[in-house]
Structure formats: C-alpha cells, structure tokens
XYZ file of C-alpha atoms in Angstrom:
570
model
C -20.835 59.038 39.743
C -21.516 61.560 42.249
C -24.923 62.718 43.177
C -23.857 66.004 42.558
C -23.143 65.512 39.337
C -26.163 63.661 38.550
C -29.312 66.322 37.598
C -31.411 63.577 36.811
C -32.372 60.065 37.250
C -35.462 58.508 36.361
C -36.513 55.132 36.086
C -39.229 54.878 33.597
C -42.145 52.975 34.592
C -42.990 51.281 31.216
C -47.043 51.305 31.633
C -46.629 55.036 32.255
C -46.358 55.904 28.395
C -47.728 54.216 25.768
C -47.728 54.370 22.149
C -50.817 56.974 20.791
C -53.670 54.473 18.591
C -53.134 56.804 15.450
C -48.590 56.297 16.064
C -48.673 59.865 15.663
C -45.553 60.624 18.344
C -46.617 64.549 17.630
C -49.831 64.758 19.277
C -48.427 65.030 23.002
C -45.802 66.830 22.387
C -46.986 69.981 20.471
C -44.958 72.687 22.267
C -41.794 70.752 21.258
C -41.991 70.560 18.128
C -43.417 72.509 14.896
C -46.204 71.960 13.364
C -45.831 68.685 10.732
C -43.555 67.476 12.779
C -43.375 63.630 11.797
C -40.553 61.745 13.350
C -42.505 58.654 12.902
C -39.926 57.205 10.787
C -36.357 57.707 12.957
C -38.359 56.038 15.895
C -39.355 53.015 13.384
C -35.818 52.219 12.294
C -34.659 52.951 16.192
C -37.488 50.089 17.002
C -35.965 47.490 14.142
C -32.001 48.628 15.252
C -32.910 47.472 18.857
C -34.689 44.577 18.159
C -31.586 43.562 16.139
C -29.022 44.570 17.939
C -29.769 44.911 21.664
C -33.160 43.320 22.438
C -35.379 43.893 25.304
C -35.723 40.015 26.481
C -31.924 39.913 26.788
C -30.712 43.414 27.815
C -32.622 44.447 30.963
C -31.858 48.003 31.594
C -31.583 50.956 29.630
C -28.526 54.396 30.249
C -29.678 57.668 28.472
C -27.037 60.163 28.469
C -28.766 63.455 26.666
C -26.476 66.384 26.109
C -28.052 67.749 23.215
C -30.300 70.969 23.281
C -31.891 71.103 20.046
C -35.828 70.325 20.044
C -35.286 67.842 17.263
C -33.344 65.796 19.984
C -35.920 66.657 22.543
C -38.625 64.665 20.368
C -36.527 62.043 19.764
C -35.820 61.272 23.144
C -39.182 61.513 24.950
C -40.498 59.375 21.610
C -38.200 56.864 22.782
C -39.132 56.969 26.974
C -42.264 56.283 25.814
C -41.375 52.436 24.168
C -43.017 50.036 27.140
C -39.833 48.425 27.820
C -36.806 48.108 29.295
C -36.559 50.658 32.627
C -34.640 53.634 31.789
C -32.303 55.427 33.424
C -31.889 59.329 32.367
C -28.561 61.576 32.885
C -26.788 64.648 31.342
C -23.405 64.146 32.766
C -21.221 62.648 30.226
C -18.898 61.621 33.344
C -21.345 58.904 34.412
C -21.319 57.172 30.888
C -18.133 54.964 32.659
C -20.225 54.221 35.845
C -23.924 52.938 34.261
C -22.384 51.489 31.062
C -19.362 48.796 32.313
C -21.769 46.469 32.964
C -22.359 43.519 30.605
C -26.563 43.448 29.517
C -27.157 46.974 29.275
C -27.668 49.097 26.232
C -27.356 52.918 26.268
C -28.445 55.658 23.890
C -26.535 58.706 23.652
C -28.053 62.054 22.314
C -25.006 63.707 20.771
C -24.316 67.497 19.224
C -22.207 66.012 16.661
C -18.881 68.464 17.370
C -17.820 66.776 20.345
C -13.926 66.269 20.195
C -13.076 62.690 22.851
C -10.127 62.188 23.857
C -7.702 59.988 23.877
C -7.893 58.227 20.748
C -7.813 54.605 21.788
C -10.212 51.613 21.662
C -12.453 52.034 24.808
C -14.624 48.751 25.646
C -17.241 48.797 27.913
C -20.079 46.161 28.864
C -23.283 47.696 26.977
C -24.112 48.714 23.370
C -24.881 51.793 21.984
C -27.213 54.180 19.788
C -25.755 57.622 19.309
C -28.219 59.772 17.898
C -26.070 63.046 15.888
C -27.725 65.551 13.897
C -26.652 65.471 10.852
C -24.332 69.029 10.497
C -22.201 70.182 7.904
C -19.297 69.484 9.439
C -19.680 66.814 12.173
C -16.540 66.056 13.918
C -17.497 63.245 15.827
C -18.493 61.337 12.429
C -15.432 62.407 10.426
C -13.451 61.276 13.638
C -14.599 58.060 13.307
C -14.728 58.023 9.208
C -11.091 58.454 9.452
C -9.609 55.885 10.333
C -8.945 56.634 14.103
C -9.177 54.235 16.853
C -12.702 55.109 18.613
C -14.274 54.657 21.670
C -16.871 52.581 22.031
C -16.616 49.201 19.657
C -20.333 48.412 19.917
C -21.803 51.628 19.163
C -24.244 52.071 16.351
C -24.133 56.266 14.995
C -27.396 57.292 13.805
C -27.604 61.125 11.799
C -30.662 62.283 11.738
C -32.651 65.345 10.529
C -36.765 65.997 10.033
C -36.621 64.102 6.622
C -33.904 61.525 6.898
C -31.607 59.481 8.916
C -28.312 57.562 8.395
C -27.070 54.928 10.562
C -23.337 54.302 10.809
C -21.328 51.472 12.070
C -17.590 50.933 12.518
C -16.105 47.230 12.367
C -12.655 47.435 14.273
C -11.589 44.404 12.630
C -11.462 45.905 9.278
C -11.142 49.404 10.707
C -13.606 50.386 8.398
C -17.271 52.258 8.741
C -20.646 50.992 6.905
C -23.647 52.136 6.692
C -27.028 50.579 6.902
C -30.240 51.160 4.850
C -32.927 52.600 7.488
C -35.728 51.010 5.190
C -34.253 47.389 5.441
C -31.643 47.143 8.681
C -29.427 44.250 8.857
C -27.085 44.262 11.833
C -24.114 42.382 10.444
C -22.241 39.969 12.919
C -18.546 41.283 13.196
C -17.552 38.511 14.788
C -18.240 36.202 11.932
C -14.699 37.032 10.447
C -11.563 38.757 13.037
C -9.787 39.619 10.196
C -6.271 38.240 11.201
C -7.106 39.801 15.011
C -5.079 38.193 17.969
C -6.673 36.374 20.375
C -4.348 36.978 23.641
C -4.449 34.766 26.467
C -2.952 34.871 29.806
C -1.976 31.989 32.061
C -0.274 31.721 35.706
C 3.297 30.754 35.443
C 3.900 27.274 35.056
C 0.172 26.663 33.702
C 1.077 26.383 30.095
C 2.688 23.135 29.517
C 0.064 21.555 31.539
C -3.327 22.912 30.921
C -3.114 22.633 27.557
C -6.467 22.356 26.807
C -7.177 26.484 27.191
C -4.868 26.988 24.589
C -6.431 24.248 22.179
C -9.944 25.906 22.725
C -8.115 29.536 21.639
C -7.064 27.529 18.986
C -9.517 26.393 17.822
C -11.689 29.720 17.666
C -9.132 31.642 15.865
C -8.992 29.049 13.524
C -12.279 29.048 12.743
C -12.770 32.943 12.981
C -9.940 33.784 10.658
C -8.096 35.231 13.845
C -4.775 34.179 15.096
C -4.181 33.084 19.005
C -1.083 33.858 21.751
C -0.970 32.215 24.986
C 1.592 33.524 27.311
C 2.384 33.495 30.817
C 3.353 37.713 30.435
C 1.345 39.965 31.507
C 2.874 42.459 29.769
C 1.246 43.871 26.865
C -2.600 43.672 26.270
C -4.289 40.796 26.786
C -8.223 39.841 25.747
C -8.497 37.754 28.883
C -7.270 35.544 31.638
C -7.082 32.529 33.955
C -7.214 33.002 37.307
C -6.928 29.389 39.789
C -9.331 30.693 41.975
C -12.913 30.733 41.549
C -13.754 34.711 42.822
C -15.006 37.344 40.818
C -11.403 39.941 39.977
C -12.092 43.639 39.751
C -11.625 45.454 36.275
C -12.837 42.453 34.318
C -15.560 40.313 32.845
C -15.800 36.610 33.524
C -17.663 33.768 31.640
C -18.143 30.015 33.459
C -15.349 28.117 31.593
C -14.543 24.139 31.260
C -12.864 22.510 34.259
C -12.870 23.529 38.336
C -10.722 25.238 40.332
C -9.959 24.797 43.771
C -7.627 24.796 46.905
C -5.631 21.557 47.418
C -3.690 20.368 50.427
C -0.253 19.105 50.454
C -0.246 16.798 53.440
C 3.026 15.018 54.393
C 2.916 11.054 53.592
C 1.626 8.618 56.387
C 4.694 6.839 58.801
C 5.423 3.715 58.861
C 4.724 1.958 62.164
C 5.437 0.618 64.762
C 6.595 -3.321 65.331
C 4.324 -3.320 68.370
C 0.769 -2.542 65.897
C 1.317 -6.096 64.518
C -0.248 -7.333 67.467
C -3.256 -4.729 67.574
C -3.541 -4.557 63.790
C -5.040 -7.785 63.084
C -8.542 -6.975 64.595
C -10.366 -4.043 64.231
C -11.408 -2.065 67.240
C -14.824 -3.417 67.341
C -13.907 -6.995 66.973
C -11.434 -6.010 70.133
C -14.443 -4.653 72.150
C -16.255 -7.745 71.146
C -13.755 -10.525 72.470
C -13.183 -8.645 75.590
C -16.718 -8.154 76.349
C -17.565 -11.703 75.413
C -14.813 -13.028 78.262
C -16.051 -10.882 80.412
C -20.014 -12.229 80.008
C -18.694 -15.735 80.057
C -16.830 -14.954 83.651
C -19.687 -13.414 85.255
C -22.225 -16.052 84.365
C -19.925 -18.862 84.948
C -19.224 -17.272 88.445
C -22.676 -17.198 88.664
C -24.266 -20.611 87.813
C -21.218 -22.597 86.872
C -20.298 -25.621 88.973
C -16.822 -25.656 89.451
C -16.132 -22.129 88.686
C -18.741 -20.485 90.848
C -15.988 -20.834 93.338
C -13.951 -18.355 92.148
C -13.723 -14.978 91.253
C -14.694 -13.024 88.078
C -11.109 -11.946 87.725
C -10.032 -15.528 87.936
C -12.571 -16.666 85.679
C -11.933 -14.087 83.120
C -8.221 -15.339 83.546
C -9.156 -18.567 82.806
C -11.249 -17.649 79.374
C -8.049 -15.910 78.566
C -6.014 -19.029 78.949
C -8.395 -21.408 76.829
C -8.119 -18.645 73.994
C -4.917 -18.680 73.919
C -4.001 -22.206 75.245
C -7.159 -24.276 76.308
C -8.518 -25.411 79.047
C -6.238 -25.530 82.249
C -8.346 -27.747 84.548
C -11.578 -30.176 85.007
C -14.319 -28.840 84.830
C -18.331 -30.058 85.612
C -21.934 -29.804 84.893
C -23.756 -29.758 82.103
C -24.150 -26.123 81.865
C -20.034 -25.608 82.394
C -19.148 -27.931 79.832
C -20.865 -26.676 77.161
C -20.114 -22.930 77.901
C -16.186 -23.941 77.777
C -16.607 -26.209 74.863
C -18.463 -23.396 72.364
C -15.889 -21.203 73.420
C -13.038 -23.322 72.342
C -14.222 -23.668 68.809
C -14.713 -20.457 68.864
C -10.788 -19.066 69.724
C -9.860 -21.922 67.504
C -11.331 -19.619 64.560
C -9.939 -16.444 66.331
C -6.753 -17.877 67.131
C -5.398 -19.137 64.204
C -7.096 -15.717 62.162
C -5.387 -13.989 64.631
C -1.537 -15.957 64.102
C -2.059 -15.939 60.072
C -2.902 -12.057 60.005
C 0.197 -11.273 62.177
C 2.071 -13.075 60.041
C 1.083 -11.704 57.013
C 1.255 -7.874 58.492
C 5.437 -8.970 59.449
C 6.001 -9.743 55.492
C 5.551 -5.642 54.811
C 5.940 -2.524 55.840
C 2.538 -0.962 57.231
C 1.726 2.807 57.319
C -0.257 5.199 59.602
C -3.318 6.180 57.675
C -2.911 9.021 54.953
C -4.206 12.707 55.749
C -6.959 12.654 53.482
C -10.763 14.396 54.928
C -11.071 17.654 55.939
C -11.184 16.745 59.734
C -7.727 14.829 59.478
C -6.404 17.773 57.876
C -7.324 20.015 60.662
C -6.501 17.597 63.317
C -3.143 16.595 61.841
C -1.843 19.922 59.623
C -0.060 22.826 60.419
C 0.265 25.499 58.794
C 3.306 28.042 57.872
C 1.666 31.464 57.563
C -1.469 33.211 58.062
C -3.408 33.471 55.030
C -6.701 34.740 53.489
C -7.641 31.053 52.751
C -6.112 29.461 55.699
C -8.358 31.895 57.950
C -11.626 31.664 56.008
C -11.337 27.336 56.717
C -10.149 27.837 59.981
C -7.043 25.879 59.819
C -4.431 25.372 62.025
C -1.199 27.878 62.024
C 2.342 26.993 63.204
C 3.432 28.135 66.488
C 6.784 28.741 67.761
C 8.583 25.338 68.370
C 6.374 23.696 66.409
C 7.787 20.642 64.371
C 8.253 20.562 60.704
C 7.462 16.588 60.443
C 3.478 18.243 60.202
C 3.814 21.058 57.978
C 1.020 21.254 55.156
C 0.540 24.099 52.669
C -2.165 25.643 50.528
C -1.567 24.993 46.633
C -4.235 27.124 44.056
C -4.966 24.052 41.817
C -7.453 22.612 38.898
C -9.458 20.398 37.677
C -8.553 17.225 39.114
C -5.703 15.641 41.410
C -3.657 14.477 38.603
C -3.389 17.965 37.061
C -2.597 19.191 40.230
C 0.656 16.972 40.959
C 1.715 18.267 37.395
C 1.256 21.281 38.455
C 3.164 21.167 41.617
C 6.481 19.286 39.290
C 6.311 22.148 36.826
C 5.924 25.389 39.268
C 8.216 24.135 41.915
C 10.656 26.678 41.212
C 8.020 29.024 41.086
C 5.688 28.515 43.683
C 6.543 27.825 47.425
C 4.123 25.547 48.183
C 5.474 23.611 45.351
C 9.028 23.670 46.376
C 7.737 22.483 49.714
C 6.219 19.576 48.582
C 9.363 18.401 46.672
C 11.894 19.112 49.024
C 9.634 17.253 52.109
C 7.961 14.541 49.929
C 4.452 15.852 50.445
C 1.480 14.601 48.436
C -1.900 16.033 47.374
C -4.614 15.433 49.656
C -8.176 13.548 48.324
C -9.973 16.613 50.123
C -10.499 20.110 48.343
C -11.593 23.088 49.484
C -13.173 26.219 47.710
C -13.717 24.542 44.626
C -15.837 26.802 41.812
C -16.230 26.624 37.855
C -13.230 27.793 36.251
C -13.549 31.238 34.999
C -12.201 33.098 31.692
C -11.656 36.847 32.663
C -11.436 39.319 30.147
C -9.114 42.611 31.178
C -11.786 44.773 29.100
C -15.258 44.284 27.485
C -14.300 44.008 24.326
C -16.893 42.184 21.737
C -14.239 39.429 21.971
C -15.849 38.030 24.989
C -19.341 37.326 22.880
C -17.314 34.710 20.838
C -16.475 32.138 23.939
C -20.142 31.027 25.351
C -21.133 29.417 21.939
C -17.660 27.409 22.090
C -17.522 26.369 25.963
C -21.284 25.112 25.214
C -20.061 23.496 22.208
C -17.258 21.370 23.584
C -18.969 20.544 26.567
C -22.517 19.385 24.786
C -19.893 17.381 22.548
C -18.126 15.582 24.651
C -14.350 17.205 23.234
C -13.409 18.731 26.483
C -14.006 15.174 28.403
C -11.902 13.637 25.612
C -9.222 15.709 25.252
C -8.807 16.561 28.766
C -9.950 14.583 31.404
C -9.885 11.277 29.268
C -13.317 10.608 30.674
C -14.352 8.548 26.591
C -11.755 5.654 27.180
C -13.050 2.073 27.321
C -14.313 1.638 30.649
C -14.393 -1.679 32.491
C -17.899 -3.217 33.306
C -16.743 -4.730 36.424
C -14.629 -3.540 38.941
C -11.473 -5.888 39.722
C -10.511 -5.842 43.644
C -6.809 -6.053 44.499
C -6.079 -8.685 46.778
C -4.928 -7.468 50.140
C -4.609 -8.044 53.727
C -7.277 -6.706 56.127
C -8.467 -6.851 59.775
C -10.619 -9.614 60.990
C -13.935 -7.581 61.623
C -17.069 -8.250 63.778
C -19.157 -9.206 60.456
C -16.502 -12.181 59.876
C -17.254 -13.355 63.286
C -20.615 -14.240 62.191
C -19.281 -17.611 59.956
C -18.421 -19.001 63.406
C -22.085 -18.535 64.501
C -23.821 -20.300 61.283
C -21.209 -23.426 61.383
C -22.307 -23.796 65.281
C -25.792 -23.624 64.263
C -25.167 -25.495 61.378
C -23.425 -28.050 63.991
C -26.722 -28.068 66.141
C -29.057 -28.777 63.939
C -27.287 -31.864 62.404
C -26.602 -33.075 66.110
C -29.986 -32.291 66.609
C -31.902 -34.547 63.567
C -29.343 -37.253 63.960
C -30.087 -37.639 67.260
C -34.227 -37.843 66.422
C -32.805 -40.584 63.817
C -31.135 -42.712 66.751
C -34.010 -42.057 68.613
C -36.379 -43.134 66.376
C -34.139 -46.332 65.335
C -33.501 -47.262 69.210
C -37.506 -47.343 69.782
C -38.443 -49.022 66.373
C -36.505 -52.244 67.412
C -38.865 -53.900 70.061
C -41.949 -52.327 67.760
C -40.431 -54.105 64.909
C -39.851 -57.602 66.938
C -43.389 -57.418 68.230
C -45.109 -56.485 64.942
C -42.719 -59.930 63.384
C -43.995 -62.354 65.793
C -47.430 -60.831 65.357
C -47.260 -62.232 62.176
C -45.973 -64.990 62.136
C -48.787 -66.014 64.676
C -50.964 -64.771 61.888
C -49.366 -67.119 59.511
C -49.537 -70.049 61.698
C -53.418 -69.593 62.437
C -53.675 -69.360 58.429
C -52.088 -72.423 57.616
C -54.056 -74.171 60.632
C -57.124 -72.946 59.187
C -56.300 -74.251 55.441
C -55.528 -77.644 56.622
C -58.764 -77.827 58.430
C -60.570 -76.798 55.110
C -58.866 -79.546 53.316
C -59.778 -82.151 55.630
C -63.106 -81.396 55.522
C-alpha cells in the first residue's frame, strides 16, 4: 500500500484511552452522538466475540479499515480504540485490506456501509480474522450476497448488523456453505473445523516424493479421516492445492508454512573411494604416528650410541642408524661391547621382534583383500576432493568447488535436495533418477550419498493460501510427535534396540598406543630379573651365616651335655 493512498495510520497507544468508571462510552463523545445514545451493549458482545474468537494474548496486532460515514459507525469505532489492547492500526483505503491482513496473527475489523458490491465471487483467504460491522439497512447487499449461497471473500469473517437498539451477528461456514447466526446475549463461536463436511484435503509433493515419503500422506490421512474430510496427494500442481512440500528448508513467497515432522537438507553425491595401490601394503600396516615413532626411535638410538657406545662410537650416525635398521629387520650384524652397548642392542631386539612379526602378519592380512582410499565423507573432504558441474545458488552460498575446463569426470559430485535421513535419500535418488539430474548422475557413475549434510532445517508444510485449513495441522504434528507415531512409522526409531554394541572383527593398523604392551612386558621383565636376583643374593650370603650359626650350636650342645655329666657326677 502506497503512502498516498494511506490518509491515516495510527498506532494506538493502549494506556492512552481507557474505559470511563460509570462504562458509559457516551460521556466523551457527546458531539457524535445524540443524546441517549447507549451503545453499551454492541461494544459488550464485540468484547465476548473477540475474546472468543481472536484473543488479545494470541493475536498481537489489530487492521481497522473504516469506510463508513454514518455517526452510528463513528461511535462504534472510537468505543472500540479505546479497549487497552492490542495496537491498532487505522486506514480508509479498502486497497490496503490485502497488504495489513495476509499475515497470520492479526485480526481486523471492518466498518462497512452494507451496499458494497465485491468482486469476483470466489473464496479469498487471507492470514487474519475479521469483524465487519454493517448497519443493518433494508436492503443490504453485502448480507444477502453472502445469505445466498455465493462463494465469499473472507472465510474467517464474523458480520455483525447493528442499529441503536440491536445487533445481529452473522457467520458463514464454507464447509456447509451455509450462514448462522449467533445470540449477542450468549455468543458461542462454533469450531468449523470440528466437521469438513466431505472437504478435500489437497496435497502437493515433488515428483518422485510419493512412493517414498509416505508418511505425509498417512498424516493427511489420518486428519481427513478423523475430520469427516477426504485427502489427495499428487505430484500435479495443477489445480488447487491446500498446501505443499518443498525439500528445502526457506520460507516460499505467496504461502504460509507450519514446522512439520522430519528435516530437510542438501546431500552430496560423492563418487566411491579407489581401490589402491599394491605398493600401500607396505605403508598400510602402521599408522603415520607409529611411522614417526620407529624412525625417530632409530634415529635416538644412533646418536647416543655414536655418542657413548663402545664399539659404535667409531662410526657414524648414518652408519649406526644403518645398523638399527638391519637388527629390525635382520639382527645384529656384528660384535658388539660394553655394558651400556649391549643392553641398548638387546632391548631393541625384543622390541622389532614385536614390530616385525606385527608388521609381516598385517601385510599379509591387507594382500587377502582389496583395500580402498578413504570415502568422501566431512565437509572438508568434500571441498578438497569434489567438483562441481554448474554454478548454483547452493553451491555458491558453501563455497564449493566448480568444474573447470579440462577438468576430469573421475571427481564429479552433485547437489541432491533430500530428507530426513540418508536412507530416504538413496530412495529418493532410485525413484527420481529419471527425473532429477543429480539422480541420473549418481546411477550412471556409481556415486553414493555422503555422511555430511548441508543446510539442513525442519521440514515445512506450505499452504498456497490462508485458508482455515492450515489451523487443523499444529494439533496433529504435536500429536504424532508427543506420541511417538511419526518415530514408529517412519524412521523405525521403537524397534528392539541392542544393549550392547557388537564390534565387527577387522583388520587395522598397528598404532602408537599398541606399542605400549612392549613397554609393560619389559618392565614386567625387569622387575622379575630384578627380585630374583635379591633372592640369589640373599641365598648366596645366607650359606656361610647358616654354617656358622650350625657349628655355633652344636658347640652349645656339647658344653650342655659336658655340663650335665658334671652334675651327675657330683
């Protein structure tokens, strides 16, 4: 809406009016109205219609579109700027009713002349809800428009007729396509959506979708069902349609959108991993670290033994490093002496015993099978290792890689719109292969989904129009998701699950941590060598103790037996 267009618009500050201590809405307002004026009464059942049907906790803003002229309508509307709350926003161009009411959590009140003639004659849903105040005429087209049968504008619109002594409030139910009217002394809004009446329930799916995520359809279902409605899905967008799914988590212009069950996102088809090489089974074995580790550990033992060795202090640290290179992979090649020397070469011979025959059993092992590059799985590997055919919207905002001019195919990758989870996306990628590019790429090159996602959101229902269809989904969504039925039925998530996890035997590098085994059996070693030689010790030095403390008594003995005779004798 234009500001040209636009005489008007004021946001009501709500502690700028208040309600008068008597509720006499006259008092202010004398030059307005005539005297006796009591419009106490429409107000009242305006105050009970709003709480009802569009309350202020839940609907935060407030359109007032006043065309009529009449002083009756004047009183009416200031009466109702004067409630403390929601804002309000005030216009008398009927051409921005589109532009402030579209939007979902709004309510708008529309002060009507009651021979207004709309055109065209369809169903026209917008976001907010309505009060149309008409005076109550003779002959008011806009009432007998809507009395007769007609498709109307506006399918959440409540009509109220008013004059100084009485008012009638009006509401049409297009699911029966018929009008009713309420009592103003005792309003009940009645729920239309509490029975569809046979109404179709229309949803729209991308191509290739249907077979597979069947669990959109079973929710539509399942509401119709339950609604007395009946339900379409259908990959055509032809005809109308009460909503959509889009596999792509962004909000779509023209439409309303709800948080759904399940997750989009952007999968990766990367190509499979190559097998390699012959030449890795001699790298493979060890891990890089473990490599690092050996290396450096020959190289220590060269310098010191060059160092403070005495036999190999005479040569080089090349040579000597040659030399711990030929005892780990054949032993010892010549004498050597000290102390020191000798027990330097001797740990280090247990230790590329351990190594060595690791080293042989893993290489023989890694010859029994065929042994891939790893897969293309993280985001980094992706970027590093993908290319990609065209330029895209996606493809730019992740900052991936493009193909080039003589680049190879053997790296192509390609963006695939996806959902929920990987194995929905490979059924996906079968069904829409004829379809879909990326999908015909990944069948006719052999490419696979990567583990890594990008741009993944909530899945999203959006409706093409704001019909009151939309206000029967949020109860349901919550429903199966509290419940647990969307985990069952779709991502299987209830099945029995193991309590332990069972680890597939397979073979691995020999790391740094199983290096440490050789370290506790050496110590282990030590400390036995170390008490048993205490015990010889201790035997070697208890002999002559022993020998003394024997003859020691058996002088004892003697000098007893001496000493008894004596006694005798005497």
């Amino acid at each position: 809406m234009s500001p040209s267009n636009v005489l008007l618009i004021v946001t009501v500050i709500t502690h700028f009016y208040t309600w008068p201590a008597s509720g006499n809405l006259t008092n202010s307002f004398s030059l307005l109205s005539p005297p006796h004026s009591d419009i106490t009464f429409i107000v009242k059942a305006f105050v009970e219609l709003q709480k009802q049907w569009c309350p202020p906790w839940r609907y935060k803003k407030f359109f007032i579109l006043n065309y009529a002229n009449d002083a009756l309508s004047e009183d009416i509307l200031m009466a109702i700027l004067k409630l403390n709350e929601p804002p309000k926003i005030i216009s008398n161009q009927s051409n921005g009713l589109t532009y402030w009411t579209y939007e979902t959590r709004r309510c708008a009140v529309l002060m009507a002349r009651g021979h207004e003639r709309l055109n065209p004659y369809t169903a026209r849903h917008y976001g907010s809800r309505y009060f149309i105040f008409h005076p109550k005429l003779k002959e008011n087209i806009f009432m007998n428009e809507l009395d007769s049968g007609k498709l109307f504008i506006l399918d959440r619109a409540y009509h109220i007729l008013y004059n100084r002594s009485s008012i009638e409030i009006h509401h049409k139910n297009f699911f029966t396509n018929q009008s009713i009217q309420l009592d103003p002394s005792d309003i009940r809004v009645p729920n239309d959506l509490k029975n569809l009446y046979g109404r179709k329930l229309r949803l729209v799916l991308p191509a290739g979708n249907l077979e597979i995520t069947t669990f959109d359809a079973y929710l539509g279902e399942t509401i119709a069902r339950q609604r007395n409605g009946t339900f379409e899905a259908t990959t055509s967008t032809d005809g109308p349609a009460d909503y959509g799914v889009l596999n792509m988590g962004v909000s779509f212009l023209g439409t309303d959108k709800i948080l759904a069950l399940g997750s989009t996102f952007i999968s990766v088809l990367v190509p499979h991993s190559k097998p390699k090489p012959i030449i890795w089974v001699l790298v493979d074995p060890f891990d890089y670290y473990s490599w690092i580790a050996l290396f450096s550990l020959i190289f220590v033992l060269a310098l010191v033994l060059s160092l403070f060795g005495d036999v190999l202090n005479k040569s080089s640290v090349v040579d000597n490093a040659l030399e711990m290179i030929m005892c780990l992979l054949g032993g010892p090649s010549r004498t050597y002496g000290g102390w020191f020397e000798q027990q330097i070469i001797t740990n280090y011979c247990l230790l590329s015993i351990v190594i060595v025959s690791c080293y042989q059993s893993l290489i023989i092992s890694y010859l029994s099978y065929t042994r891939f590059f790893p897969e293309i799985n993280s985001a980094d590997e992706i970027r590093n290792n993908c290319i990609f055919p065209r330029s895209t919207t996606f493809s730019n905002h992740l900052n991936l890689p493009l193909r080039k001019p003589g680049d190879s195919l053997d790296n192509m990758c390609y963006l695939f719109n996806s959902r929920d989870n990987t194995h929905i996306t490979t059924l996906l990628i079968e069904n829409m292969r004829n379809i879909d590019k990326a999908a015909h790429a990944a069948f006719k090159h052999n490419l696979r989904v990567a583990s890594t996602v990008f741009l993944k959101y909530h899945l999203l229902y959006y409706f093409f129009d704001k019909s009151l269809i939309r206000e029967l989904f949020p109860f349901y969504i919550h429903a199966f998701f509290e419940s647990g039925l969307f985990d069952q039925y779709y991502k299987n998530k209830s099945s029995f699950a193991l309590l332990y996890r069972q680890d597939v035997l397979a073979v691995r590098a020999f790391n740094v941590v199983d290096l440490s085994i050789i370290w506790y059996l050496y110590m282990g070693g030590v400390i036995v060598s170390f008490v048993w030689f205490l015990l010889e010790l201790t035997l070697h030095y208890s002999q002559p103790f022993a020998r003394v403390l024997k003859e020691h008594l058996r002088k004892c003995l003697h000098n007893k037996q001496i000493l008894k005779i004596i006694f005798v004798r005497k």
